[in-house]
Amino acid sequence: MNRDDFPILSRTVYDRPLVYLDNAATTQKPRCVVEAMMEEYYNVNANVHRGVHFLSQKATDLHEQARETVRDFINARTSSEIIFTRGTTESINLLAYSFGEAFMQEGDEVLISEMEHHSNIVPWQILSERKGLKIKVIPITDDGQIDISTYRSILEQSTKIRLVCVTHVSNVLGTVNPIKEIISMAHEQGIPVLVDGAQSTPHFKVDVQELDCDFFAFSGHKIYGPTGVGVLYGKEKYLEQMPPYQGGGEMIQKVSFEKTTFNQLPYKFEAGTPDYVGTHALATAINYVCNIGMDQILKHEQELTAYALQQLRTIDNMQIYGHPENHPGDAVISFNIKGIHHLDLGTLLDRLGIAVRTGHHCAEPLIHRLGIEGTVRASFALYNTKEEVDALVQGIQRVVKMF
Ligand code: 7TS
């Protein structure tokens, strides 16, 4: 599917064709995204929101059109609910600081799950230190799913939980969480929910109004966009009450040495010159995937994941984490081969031109829960093929023979 749009995919590594299976870390960029950035720097570049001159207005238009493209992509109600950040990590840090200031007091609780990326753990720990909060954790089952009945009882037993923060899709297990159910259960107790959408937005259609999530975070670079740009969606009713995260230009209305009044949404949360070239390139990436169709992408990646699971399971001593039969996961497969360290396997696959990730994948508590030190992880994107899965399987078999 559209491989030719991605120039890097035709390069070689150690004189072998590149097989890029590290898409959960970051995706490769289609030509149109790189060209959009080049075109803007060559022909449009000027700072946004501050100039009356032609170029500044043009750059501002592209930047604000990008906000509208993101709004439409996740179906937010208004573009003032779309805050541009550097990525998922910054989105969650912004929320932790600002939501914490507005809505949390000593003794309050934040509820996260056992399968979170460090980006959805550490900001809450920093906030907890600052405010004297407690972090509670929803456990997962042995087959890598959120334990919904324990989640229900945690919600029912505490009156102090102020926010539930859960990932949409696990970056280690590929588990697609029943996020709508998770959100509605929290809402029954009057608790808002942050969804970490870093691993869902690249793979299937997300509708924040349909989910009814209160906050949603994602990264541009995982959805074929540039690095350094991401999004925090938030319901206006919360954002209005939250104080700014950083101070500076752009986020103010009036400044004197005595008092500053803050700008309206979303600018209140966007201090300093934004990455306006990045936002335009992100919108180009979003238009690119929408032109292919998120449903097409999902179908292709589901077929590829099912094929990969089937082929990987034929290898002796293969241990695959998550992906139970009755609960097909997303385009991420973590595995180990008994007797071979994940780092050795990853390094030897690299020598065959196959790029996979090894280690704890920035989700150490989850890796400990699985009782291991790390995994090898293959993760797919719209441009991966069955031939690349075959190359992975043959590569693993070759490494196994060496041991
Ligand atoms: N949340 C999840 C679920 C993620 O997978 C990641 C990045 C992040 C948050 C942070 O995103 P960032 O763009 O702000 O860095 N995950 C990975 C990964 O699995 N391998 O490298 C980065």
Tab-separated table of C-alpha atoms in Angstrom, residues 19-399:
chain	number	residue	atom	x	y	z
A	19	VAL	CA	12.519	-3.851	6.778
A	20	TYR	CA	11.210	-1.153	9.079
A	21	LEU	CA	9.088	-2.648	11.871
A	22	ASP	CA	9.550	0.005	14.553
A	23	ASN	CA	6.502	2.076	13.728
A	24	ALA	CA	5.183	2.296	17.284
A	25	ALA	CA	8.308	4.331	18.071
A	26	THR	CA	7.935	6.545	15.026
A	27	THR	CA	6.602	6.240	11.490
A	28	GLN	CA	8.372	7.118	8.261
A	29	LYS	CA	7.249	10.219	6.372
A	30	PRO	CA	5.565	10.348	3.003
A	31	ARG	CA	7.052	12.673	0.394
A	32	CYS	CA	4.064	15.058	0.672
A	33	VAL	CA	4.827	15.763	4.354
A	34	VAL	CA	8.504	16.538	3.758
A	35	GLU	CA	7.613	18.646	0.721
A	36	ALA	CA	4.993	20.593	2.680
A	37	MET	CA	7.701	21.571	5.175
A	38	MET	CA	10.189	22.461	2.470
A	39	GLU	CA	7.596	24.461	0.559
A	40	GLU	CA	6.617	26.439	3.653
A	41	TYR	CA	10.209	27.258	4.593
A	42	TYR	CA	11.077	28.180	0.997
A	43	ASN	CA	7.983	30.200	0.164
A	44	VAL	CA	5.845	31.166	3.136
A	45	ASN	CA	7.926	31.333	6.274
A	46	ALA	CA	6.991	34.101	8.741
A	47	ASN	CA	5.962	34.134	12.381
A	48	VAL	CA	2.261	33.542	12.987
A	49	HIS	CA	-0.434	35.612	14.692
A	50	ARG	CA	1.678	38.765	14.913
A	51	GLY	CA	2.319	40.236	11.491
A	52	VAL	CA	0.026	42.292	9.291
A	53	HIS	CA	2.229	41.429	6.347
A	54	PHE	CA	1.387	38.989	3.587
A	55	LEU	CA	3.635	36.116	4.613
A	56	SER	CA	2.654	36.253	8.267
A	57	GLN	CA	-0.993	36.096	7.338
A	58	LYS	CA	-0.356	33.214	4.980
A	59	ALA	CA	1.606	31.254	7.620
A	60	THR	CA	-1.128	32.002	10.173
A	61	ASP	CA	-3.758	30.696	7.754
A	62	LEU	CA	-1.844	27.432	7.280
A	63	HIS	CA	-1.380	27.054	11.039
A	64	GLU	CA	-5.052	27.666	11.811
A	65	GLN	CA	-6.192	25.471	8.926
A	66	ALA	CA	-4.055	22.749	10.489
A	67	ARG	CA	-5.956	23.185	13.753
A	68	GLU	CA	-9.207	22.790	11.844
A	69	THR	CA	-7.844	19.658	10.098
A	70	VAL	CA	-7.003	18.148	13.505
A	71	ARG	CA	-10.420	19.132	14.866
A	72	ASP	CA	-12.123	17.406	11.970
A	73	PHE	CA	-9.815	14.356	12.212
A	74	ILE	CA	-10.778	13.580	15.821
A	75	ASN	CA	-14.205	15.217	15.515
A	76	ALA	CA	-13.789	17.757	18.301
A	77	ARG	CA	-16.648	20.196	18.708
A	78	THR	CA	-14.615	23.371	18.132
A	79	SER	CA	-11.035	24.138	17.158
A	80	SER	CA	-10.583	26.080	20.411
A	81	GLU	CA	-10.452	22.634	22.055
A	82	ILE	CA	-7.353	21.719	20.016
A	83	ILE	CA	-4.088	22.693	21.716
A	84	PHE	CA	-0.861	22.199	19.803
A	85	THR	CA	1.992	20.745	21.853
A	86	ARG	CA	5.311	19.026	21.132
A	87	GLY	CA	3.736	15.588	21.396
A	88	THR	CA	1.835	13.198	23.656
A	89	THR	CA	4.387	13.625	26.426
A	90	GLU	CA	4.039	17.379	26.506
A	91	SER	CA	0.248	17.113	26.218
A	92	ILE	CA	0.098	14.960	29.344
A	93	ASN	CA	2.568	17.166	31.229
A	94	LEU	CA	0.473	20.204	30.349
A	95	LEU	CA	-2.649	18.468	31.600
A	96	ALA	CA	-1.004	17.213	34.790
A	97	TYR	CA	0.236	20.676	35.683
A	98	SER	CA	-2.810	22.629	34.692
A	99	PHE	CA	-5.616	20.231	35.642
A	100	GLY	CA	-3.769	19.600	38.891
A	101	GLU	CA	-3.684	23.322	39.681
A	102	ALA	CA	-7.363	23.789	38.884
A	103	PHE	CA	-8.999	20.680	40.234
A	104	MET	CA	-6.791	18.772	42.681
A	105	GLN	CA	-5.959	19.045	46.341
A	106	GLU	CA	-3.893	17.131	48.856
A	107	GLY	CA	-5.294	13.657	49.400
A	108	ASP	CA	-6.929	13.439	45.963
A	109	GLU	CA	-6.236	10.486	43.683
A	110	VAL	CA	-5.309	9.881	40.043
A	111	LEU	CA	-6.212	6.500	38.581
A	112	ILE	CA	-3.952	5.085	35.858
A	113	SER	CA	-3.549	1.577	34.444
A	114	GLU	CA	-0.771	-0.968	34.728
A	115	MET	CA	-0.115	-0.796	30.967
A	116	GLU	CA	0.750	2.907	30.710
A	117	HIS	CA	3.737	4.351	28.894
A	118	HIS	CA	6.059	6.310	31.224
A	119	SER	CA	4.591	9.486	29.687
A	120	ASN	CA	1.303	8.666	31.372
A	121	ILE	CA	2.895	7.733	34.702
A	122	VAL	CA	5.726	10.139	35.475
A	123	PRO	CA	3.817	13.452	35.002
A	124	TRP	CA	1.260	12.173	37.526
A	125	GLN	CA	4.025	11.204	39.944
A	126	ILE	CA	5.558	14.684	39.674
A	127	LEU	CA	2.135	16.214	40.287
A	128	SER	CA	1.591	13.865	43.230
A	129	GLU	CA	4.851	14.996	44.830
A	130	ARG	CA	3.890	18.615	44.380
A	131	LYS	CA	0.331	18.338	45.597
A	132	GLY	CA	0.372	15.370	47.963
A	133	LEU	CA	-1.820	13.168	45.770
A	134	LYS	CA	-2.051	9.402	45.573
A	135	ILE	CA	-1.716	7.362	42.384
A	136	LYS	CA	-3.896	4.281	42.107
A	137	VAL	CA	-3.359	1.593	39.489
A	138	ILE	CA	-5.885	-0.528	37.579
A	139	PRO	CA	-4.354	-4.005	37.220
A	140	ILE	CA	-4.265	-6.002	33.988
A	141	THR	CA	-5.161	-9.643	33.492
A	142	ASP	CA	-2.607	-12.306	32.557
A	143	ASP	CA	-3.596	-12.041	28.900
A	144	GLY	CA	-2.896	-8.307	28.851
A	145	GLN	CA	-6.347	-6.743	29.182
A	146	ILE	CA	-7.515	-4.095	31.642
A	147	ASP	CA	-9.181	-5.855	34.575
A	148	ILE	CA	-12.578	-4.209	34.213
A	149	SER	CA	-14.181	-5.666	37.330
A	150	THR	CA	-11.324	-4.446	39.543
A	151	TYR	CA	-11.536	-1.076	37.770
A	152	ARG	CA	-15.216	-0.932	38.669
A	153	SER	CA	-14.575	-1.697	42.313
A	154	ILE	CA	-11.732	0.862	42.553
A	155	LEU	CA	-14.098	3.490	41.139
A	156	GLU	CA	-16.859	2.529	43.538
A	157	GLN	CA	-14.670	2.330	46.622
A	158	SER	CA	-13.026	5.759	46.401
A	159	THR	CA	-14.569	9.206	46.443
A	160	LYS	CA	-11.209	10.889	45.938
A	161	ILE	CA	-10.388	10.009	42.329
A	162	ARG	CA	-10.251	13.219	40.294
A	163	LEU	CA	-9.015	11.882	36.955
A	164	VAL	CA	-8.703	8.539	35.146
A	165	CYS	CA	-5.759	8.342	32.697
A	166	VAL	CA	-5.670	5.342	30.380
A	167	THR	CA	-4.036	4.465	27.115
A	168	HIS	CA	-6.259	3.712	24.130
A	169	VAL	CA	-3.839	1.099	22.773
A	170	SER	CA	-0.866	-0.466	24.567
A	171	ASN	CA	2.482	0.273	22.903
A	172	VAL	CA	3.826	-3.055	24.198
A	173	LEU	CA	0.945	-5.514	23.916
A	174	GLY	CA	-1.120	-3.971	21.142
A	175	THR	CA	-4.173	-4.349	23.396
A	176	VAL	CA	-7.020	-2.105	22.243
A	177	ASN	CA	-8.739	-1.073	25.450
A	178	PRO	CA	-12.555	-0.909	25.707
A	179	ILE	CA	-12.122	2.819	26.096
A	180	LYS	CA	-15.767	3.803	25.690
A	181	GLU	CA	-16.758	1.508	28.529
A	182	ILE	CA	-13.823	2.747	30.652
A	183	ILE	CA	-14.922	6.348	30.070
A	184	SER	CA	-18.596	5.783	30.776
A	185	MET	CA	-17.816	3.895	33.993
A	186	ALA	CA	-15.724	6.863	35.204
A	187	HIS	CA	-18.428	9.311	34.158
A	188	GLU	CA	-20.988	7.391	36.229
A	189	GLN	CA	-18.911	8.508	39.225
A	190	GLY	CA	-18.514	12.029	37.830
A	191	ILE	CA	-14.803	11.541	37.039
A	192	PRO	CA	-13.257	12.906	33.809
A	193	VAL	CA	-10.954	10.765	31.655
A	194	LEU	CA	-7.727	11.378	29.717
A	195	VAL	CA	-7.127	8.997	26.823
A	196	ASP	CA	-3.524	8.552	25.656
A	197	GLY	CA	-4.076	8.211	21.915
A	198	ALA	CA	-0.424	7.952	20.838
A	199	GLN	CA	-0.926	4.386	19.566
A	200	SER	CA	-4.529	4.599	18.360
A	201	THR	CA	-4.648	7.654	16.079
A	202	PRO	CA	-2.236	6.131	13.513
A	203	HIS	CA	-4.315	2.973	13.140
A	204	PHE	CA	-8.049	3.657	13.315
A	205	LYS	CA	-10.625	6.426	13.309
A	206	VAL	CA	-11.036	8.252	16.608
A	207	ASP	CA	-14.085	10.363	17.425
A	208	VAL	CA	-13.640	12.220	20.718
A	209	GLN	CA	-17.308	13.201	20.901
A	210	GLU	CA	-18.439	9.649	20.344
A	211	LEU	CA	-15.989	8.368	22.981
A	212	ASP	CA	-16.999	11.278	25.203
A	213	CYS	CA	-13.447	11.462	26.580
A	214	ASP	CA	-12.613	14.662	28.417
A	215	PHE	CA	-8.998	14.850	27.227
A	216	PHE	CA	-7.174	13.120	24.383
A	217	ALA	CA	-3.444	13.283	23.600
A	218	PHE	CA	-1.491	12.191	20.522
A	219	SER	CA	1.794	12.716	18.652
A	220	GLY	CA	2.249	13.837	15.054
A	221	HIS	CA	5.345	11.752	14.392
A	222	LYS	CA	3.538	8.470	15.030
A	223	ILE	CA	0.979	9.282	12.345
A	224	TYR	CA	3.402	10.020	9.478
A	225	GLY	CA	3.804	13.668	10.539
A	226	PRO	CA	6.921	15.495	11.695
A	227	THR	CA	8.598	15.215	15.079
A	228	GLY	CA	8.007	17.981	17.603
A	229	VAL	CA	4.260	18.448	17.071
A	230	GLY	CA	1.390	16.902	18.979
A	231	VAL	CA	-2.082	17.619	20.231
A	232	LEU	CA	-4.000	17.877	23.447
A	233	TYR	CA	-7.755	17.858	22.999
A	234	GLY	CA	-9.800	18.948	26.006
A	235	LYS	CA	-13.424	19.724	26.646
A	236	GLU	CA	-13.896	23.464	26.802
A	237	LYS	CA	-15.614	23.294	30.187
A	238	TYR	CA	-12.375	22.021	31.735
A	239	LEU	CA	-9.896	24.003	29.638
A	240	GLU	CA	-11.657	27.269	30.497
A	241	GLN	CA	-11.031	26.688	34.198
A	242	MET	CA	-7.438	25.513	33.862
A	243	PRO	CA	-4.555	27.982	34.304
A	244	PRO	CA	-1.809	28.326	31.640
A	245	TYR	CA	1.006	25.799	31.662
A	246	GLN	CA	3.740	28.171	30.475
A	247	GLY	CA	4.027	31.944	30.266
A	248	GLY	CA	5.306	34.009	27.362
A	249	GLY	CA	4.217	35.510	24.089
A	250	GLU	CA	1.110	34.322	22.257
A	251	MET	CA	-0.743	33.188	25.412
A	252	ILE	CA	-1.474	36.675	26.750
A	253	GLN	CA	-4.065	39.342	26.093
A	254	LYS	CA	-2.536	42.253	28.006
A	255	VAL	CA	0.680	42.477	29.992
A	256	SER	CA	1.807	45.071	32.497
A	257	PHE	CA	4.253	44.615	35.362
A	258	GLU	CA	1.317	44.596	37.753
A	259	LYS	CA	-0.976	42.150	36.009
A	260	THR	CA	-1.324	39.966	32.929
A	261	THR	CA	-4.571	38.775	31.407
A	262	PHE	CA	-4.477	35.541	29.466
A	263	ASN	CA	-5.551	34.919	25.926
A	264	GLN	CA	-8.636	32.941	24.967
A	265	LEU	CA	-8.609	29.204	24.191
A	266	PRO	CA	-6.603	27.540	22.805
A	267	TYR	CA	-3.857	30.225	22.798
A	268	LYS	CA	-3.828	30.406	26.593
A	269	PHE	CA	-1.968	27.078	26.469
A	270	GLU	CA	0.368	27.886	23.569
A	271	ALA	CA	3.127	30.138	24.891
A	272	GLY	CA	5.836	31.213	22.464
A	273	THR	CA	6.224	30.784	18.715
A	274	PRO	CA	4.466	27.552	17.798
A	275	ASP	CA	5.950	25.023	15.404
A	276	TYR	CA	3.741	26.373	12.628
A	277	VAL	CA	5.650	24.508	9.909
A	278	GLY	CA	5.193	21.341	11.923
A	279	THR	CA	1.467	21.879	12.389
A	280	HIS	CA	0.999	22.397	8.659
A	281	ALA	CA	3.012	19.235	7.986
A	282	LEU	CA	0.924	17.339	10.551
A	283	ALA	CA	-2.230	18.455	8.734
A	284	THR	CA	-0.651	17.241	5.479
A	285	ALA	CA	-0.030	13.845	7.106
A	286	ILE	CA	-3.604	13.711	8.394
A	287	ASN	CA	-4.945	14.533	4.941
A	288	TYR	CA	-2.668	11.826	3.547
A	289	VAL	CA	-4.056	9.078	5.818
A	290	CYS	CA	-7.626	10.320	5.368
A	291	ASN	CA	-7.225	10.127	1.588
A	292	ILE	CA	-6.209	6.495	1.915
A	293	GLY	CA	-9.008	6.019	4.469
A	294	MET	CA	-8.555	5.075	8.117
A	295	ASP	CA	-10.773	2.039	7.539
A	296	GLN	CA	-8.486	0.852	4.737
A	297	ILE	CA	-5.447	1.335	6.943
A	298	LEU	CA	-7.090	-0.585	9.781
A	299	LYS	CA	-8.081	-3.448	7.483
A	300	HIS	CA	-4.593	-3.717	5.995
A	301	GLU	CA	-2.882	-3.613	9.388
A	302	GLN	CA	-5.309	-6.098	10.943
A	303	GLU	CA	-4.623	-8.567	8.136
A	304	LEU	CA	-0.899	-8.040	8.527
A	305	THR	CA	-1.040	-8.455	12.319
A	306	ALA	CA	-3.112	-11.652	12.042
A	307	TYR	CA	-0.671	-13.023	9.452
A	308	ALA	CA	2.335	-12.088	11.599
A	309	LEU	CA	0.821	-13.712	14.705
A	310	GLN	CA	0.096	-16.882	12.757
A	311	GLN	CA	3.625	-17.041	11.307
A	312	LEU	CA	5.405	-16.126	14.554
A	313	ARG	CA	3.480	-18.835	16.424
A	314	THR	CA	5.079	-21.472	14.168
A	315	ILE	CA	8.514	-20.702	15.662
A	316	ASP	CA	9.712	-23.006	18.458
A	317	ASN	CA	9.954	-21.513	21.962
A	318	MET	CA	8.095	-18.399	20.860
A	319	GLN	CA	6.352	-16.468	23.626
A	320	ILE	CA	3.952	-13.750	22.416
A	321	TYR	CA	2.548	-11.310	24.968
A	322	GLY	CA	-1.083	-10.198	24.821
A	323	HIS	CA	-3.137	-10.917	21.675
A	324	PRO	CA	-5.496	-13.553	23.143
A	325	GLU	CA	-7.608	-15.340	20.505
A	326	ASN	CA	-10.861	-13.699	21.571
A	327	HIS	CA	-9.462	-10.176	21.652
A	328	PRO	CA	-7.505	-9.247	18.535
A	329	GLY	CA	-5.041	-6.451	19.215
A	330	ASP	CA	-3.548	-3.621	17.234
A	331	ALA	CA	-0.489	-3.592	14.967
A	332	VAL	CA	2.046	-4.174	17.766
A	333	ILE	CA	3.475	-7.595	18.664
A	334	SER	CA	5.866	-8.126	21.564
A	335	PHE	CA	7.627	-11.459	21.909
A	336	ASN	CA	10.566	-13.394	23.275
A	337	ILE	CA	12.242	-16.631	22.287
A	338	LYS	CA	13.084	-18.811	25.242
A	339	GLY	CA	16.858	-18.935	25.730
A	340	ILE	CA	17.673	-15.848	23.649
A	341	HIS	CA	17.993	-12.405	25.224
A	342	HIS	CA	15.737	-9.828	23.565
A	343	LEU	CA	18.684	-7.512	22.976
A	344	ASP	CA	20.689	-10.242	21.192
A	345	LEU	CA	17.719	-11.110	19.010
A	346	GLY	CA	17.080	-7.461	18.136
A	347	THR	CA	20.751	-6.808	17.380
A	348	LEU	CA	21.061	-9.839	15.105
A	349	LEU	CA	17.822	-8.954	13.302
A	350	ASP	CA	19.258	-5.493	12.722
A	351	ARG	CA	22.249	-7.089	10.959
A	352	LEU	CA	19.718	-8.621	8.567
A	353	GLY	CA	18.254	-5.169	7.857
A	354	ILE	CA	15.238	-5.691	10.106
A	355	ALA	CA	14.474	-2.793	12.471
A	356	VAL	CA	12.597	-3.851	15.608
A	357	ARG	CA	12.619	-2.369	19.069
A	358	THR	CA	13.922	-4.195	22.116
A	359	GLY	CA	13.726	-3.526	25.848
A	360	HIS	CA	11.008	-2.216	28.124
A	361	HIS	CA	9.466	0.178	25.579
A	362	CYS	CA	9.130	2.929	28.219
A	363	ALA	CA	6.566	0.833	30.074
A	364	GLU	CA	8.673	-0.708	32.835
A	365	PRO	CA	5.818	-1.410	35.283
A	366	LEU	CA	4.028	-3.416	32.572
A	367	ILE	CA	7.193	-5.352	31.728
A	368	HIS	CA	7.608	-6.193	35.436
A	369	ARG	CA	3.971	-7.293	35.590
A	370	LEU	CA	4.733	-9.717	32.753
A	371	GLY	CA	7.619	-11.035	34.883
A	372	ILE	CA	10.278	-10.317	32.257
A	373	GLU	CA	13.049	-7.809	31.544
A	374	GLY	CA	12.051	-6.834	28.052
A	375	THR	CA	10.709	-7.979	24.725
A	376	VAL	CA	11.399	-7.745	21.029
A	377	ARG	CA	8.652	-5.660	19.455
A	378	ALA	CA	7.533	-5.583	15.829
A	379	SER	CA	5.041	-2.842	15.000
A	380	PHE	CA	3.388	-2.224	11.672
A	381	ALA	CA	2.308	0.744	9.598
A	382	LEU	CA	0.245	1.183	6.449
A	383	TYR	CA	3.263	0.535	4.199
A	384	ASN	CA	4.361	-2.804	5.670
A	385	THR	CA	3.859	-5.987	3.683
A	386	LYS	CA	3.475	-9.741	4.160
A	387	GLU	CA	6.906	-10.134	2.543
A	388	GLU	CA	8.359	-8.053	5.369
A	389	VAL	CA	6.628	-10.269	7.923
A	390	ASP	CA	8.168	-13.271	6.133
A	391	ALA	CA	11.573	-11.577	6.323
A	392	LEU	CA	11.083	-11.111	10.083
A	393	VAL	CA	10.090	-14.743	10.594
A	394	GLN	CA	12.986	-16.039	8.470
A	395	GLY	CA	15.326	-13.671	10.295
A	396	ILE	CA	14.237	-15.009	13.678
A	397	GLN	CA	14.636	-18.579	12.442
A	398	ARG	CA	18.164	-17.780	11.290
A	399	VAL	CA	19.050	-16.297	14.678
